[in-house]
Every structure is written in C-alpha cells, then in structure tokens.
XYZ file of C-alpha atoms in Angstrom:
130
model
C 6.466 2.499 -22.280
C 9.155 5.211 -22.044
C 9.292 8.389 -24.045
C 11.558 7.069 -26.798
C 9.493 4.216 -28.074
C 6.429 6.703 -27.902
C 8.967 8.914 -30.114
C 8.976 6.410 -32.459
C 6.240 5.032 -32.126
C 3.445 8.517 -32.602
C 4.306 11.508 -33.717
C 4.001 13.921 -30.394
C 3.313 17.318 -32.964
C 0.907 15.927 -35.208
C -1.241 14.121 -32.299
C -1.237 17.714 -30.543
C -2.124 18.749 -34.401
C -4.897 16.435 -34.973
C -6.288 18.025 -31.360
C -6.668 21.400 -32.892
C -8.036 19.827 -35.899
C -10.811 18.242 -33.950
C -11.604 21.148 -31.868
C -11.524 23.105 -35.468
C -14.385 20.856 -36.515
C -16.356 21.039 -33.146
C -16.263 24.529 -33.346
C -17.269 24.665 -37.062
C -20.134 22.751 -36.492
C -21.051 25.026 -33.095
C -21.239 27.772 -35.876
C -23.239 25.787 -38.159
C -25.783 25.203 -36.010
C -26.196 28.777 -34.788
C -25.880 30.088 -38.077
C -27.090 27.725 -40.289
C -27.426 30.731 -43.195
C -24.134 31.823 -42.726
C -21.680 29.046 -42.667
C -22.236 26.432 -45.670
C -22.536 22.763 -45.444
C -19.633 22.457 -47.428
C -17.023 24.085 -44.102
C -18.101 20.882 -41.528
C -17.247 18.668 -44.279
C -13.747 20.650 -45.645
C -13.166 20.053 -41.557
C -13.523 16.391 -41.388
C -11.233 15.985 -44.224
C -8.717 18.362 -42.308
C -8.821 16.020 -39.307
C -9.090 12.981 -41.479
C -5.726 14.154 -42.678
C -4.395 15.406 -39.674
C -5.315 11.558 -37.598
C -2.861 10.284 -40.996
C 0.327 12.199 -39.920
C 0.078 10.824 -36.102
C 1.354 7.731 -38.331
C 5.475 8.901 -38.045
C 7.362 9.506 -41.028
C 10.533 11.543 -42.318
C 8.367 12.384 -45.033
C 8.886 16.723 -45.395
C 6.455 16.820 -48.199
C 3.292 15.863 -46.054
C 4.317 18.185 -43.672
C 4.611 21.077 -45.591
C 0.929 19.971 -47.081
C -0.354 20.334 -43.881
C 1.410 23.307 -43.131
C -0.378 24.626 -46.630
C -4.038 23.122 -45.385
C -3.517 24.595 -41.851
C -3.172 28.292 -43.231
C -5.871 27.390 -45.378
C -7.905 26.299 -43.158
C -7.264 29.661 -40.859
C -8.441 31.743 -43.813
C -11.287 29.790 -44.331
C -12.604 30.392 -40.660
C -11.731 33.774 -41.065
C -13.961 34.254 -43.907
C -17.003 32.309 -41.912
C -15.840 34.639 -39.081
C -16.657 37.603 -41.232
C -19.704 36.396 -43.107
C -21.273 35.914 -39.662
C -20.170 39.118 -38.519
C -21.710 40.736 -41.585
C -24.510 38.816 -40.952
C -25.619 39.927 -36.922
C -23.826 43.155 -37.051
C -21.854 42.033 -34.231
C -20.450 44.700 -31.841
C -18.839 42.489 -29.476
C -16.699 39.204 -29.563
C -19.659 37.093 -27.873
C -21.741 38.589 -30.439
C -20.709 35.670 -33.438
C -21.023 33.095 -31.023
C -18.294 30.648 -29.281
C -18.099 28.246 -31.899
C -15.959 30.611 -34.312
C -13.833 31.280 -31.975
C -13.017 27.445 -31.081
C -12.424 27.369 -34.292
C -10.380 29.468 -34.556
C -8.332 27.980 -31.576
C -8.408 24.972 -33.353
C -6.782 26.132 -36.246
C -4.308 27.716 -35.019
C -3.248 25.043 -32.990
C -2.649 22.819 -36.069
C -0.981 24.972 -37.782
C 1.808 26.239 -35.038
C 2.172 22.261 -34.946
C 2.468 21.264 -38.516
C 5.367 23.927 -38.716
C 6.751 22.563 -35.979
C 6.665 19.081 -37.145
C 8.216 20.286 -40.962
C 10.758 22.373 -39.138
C 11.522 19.373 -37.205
C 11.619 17.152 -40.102
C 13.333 19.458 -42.665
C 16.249 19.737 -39.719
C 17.267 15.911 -40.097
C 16.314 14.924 -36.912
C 13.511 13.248 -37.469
C-alpha cells in the first residue's frame, strides 16, 4: 500500500487527532483517580465522546462542517482541562508543576494535539484540496 491509497483511504490529521484524543482521555482518567474530589465523573465521560468523535473523522470526507465541529470541541475540550487543571490546583495548593499530578498534564498534551490537527484538517479541507 503506497501513500496515495492511504490518502484516500484514512485521513492522516484526524488519525494523529484521534491520538491526542485518546491520550486526552488517559490522562483525564490519571486525574480522576488521583483526585477523585476534584475532577467529576462527568470529564472521563465528556472524553470518550471526544474520542468517540474524533475515531469518526479518521473515516475521510470533504465535509468542512465536521471539521470545524471538531475544531469547536477541541478548544472546548482545552478549556475544560484547564478548568480541572485549576480546580486541582485550588484544591492541593500546588507550588510546583508535579504538584497536580501527571495526568493533567497528558491531558493537556492530548488536547492540544487534537486541536492543532483538527485545524489542520479544516484548513486543509476549506483549501479545496481535499
């Protein structure tokens, strides 16, 4: 299999996407179980349904509307890991990055990762190219 029928066949941004999305919920659920008072139930599960959505746009399409939703749910999803950031901050007065625990930060990794990819892909797709 050569690189244009995986072109057409995947789409490259989104699979890269749906990587950050996973490590996202990995590092959600780190967080959850080291502080179980401070991150809800309800962030694991808002992180499935970002990868759950996020495994849907490997599927290739020229579609610029569901990439611009997950451009929306990416920066979304970075302010809602900020917010658990700073609840657990608030919570064990952290003074250091360590402090809040690695999880977070995955997280945050994760995030950020989908997002700089679902631009990507809508840039990409709002060019023509696609």
């Amino acid at each position: 299999m050569n690189m244009d029928e995986l072109k057409h066949k995947y789409n490259l941004m989104m699979i890269i996407g749906a990587i950050g999305a996973l490590l996202a919920l990995i590092g959600i659920a780190m967080a959850y179980m080291d502080f179980p008072d401070t991150v809800s139930i309800a962030d694991p599960l808002i992180f499935i349904l970002i990868f759950i959505v996020s495994i849907y746009s490997i599927k290739p399409s020229v579609n610029t509307k569901s990439a611009l939703v997950n451009c929306l749910i990416g920066i979304i999803g970075v302010v809602l890991v900020s917010m658990c950031y700073l609840n657990i901050a608030d919570h064990v007065s952290a003074e250091a990055f360590s402090d809040v625990g690695y999880g977070i930060w995955v997280s945050f990794i994760g995030m950020i990762i989908f997002t700089i990819f679902s631009i990507s892909d809508y840039m990409y797709k709002r060019s023509g190219k696609a």
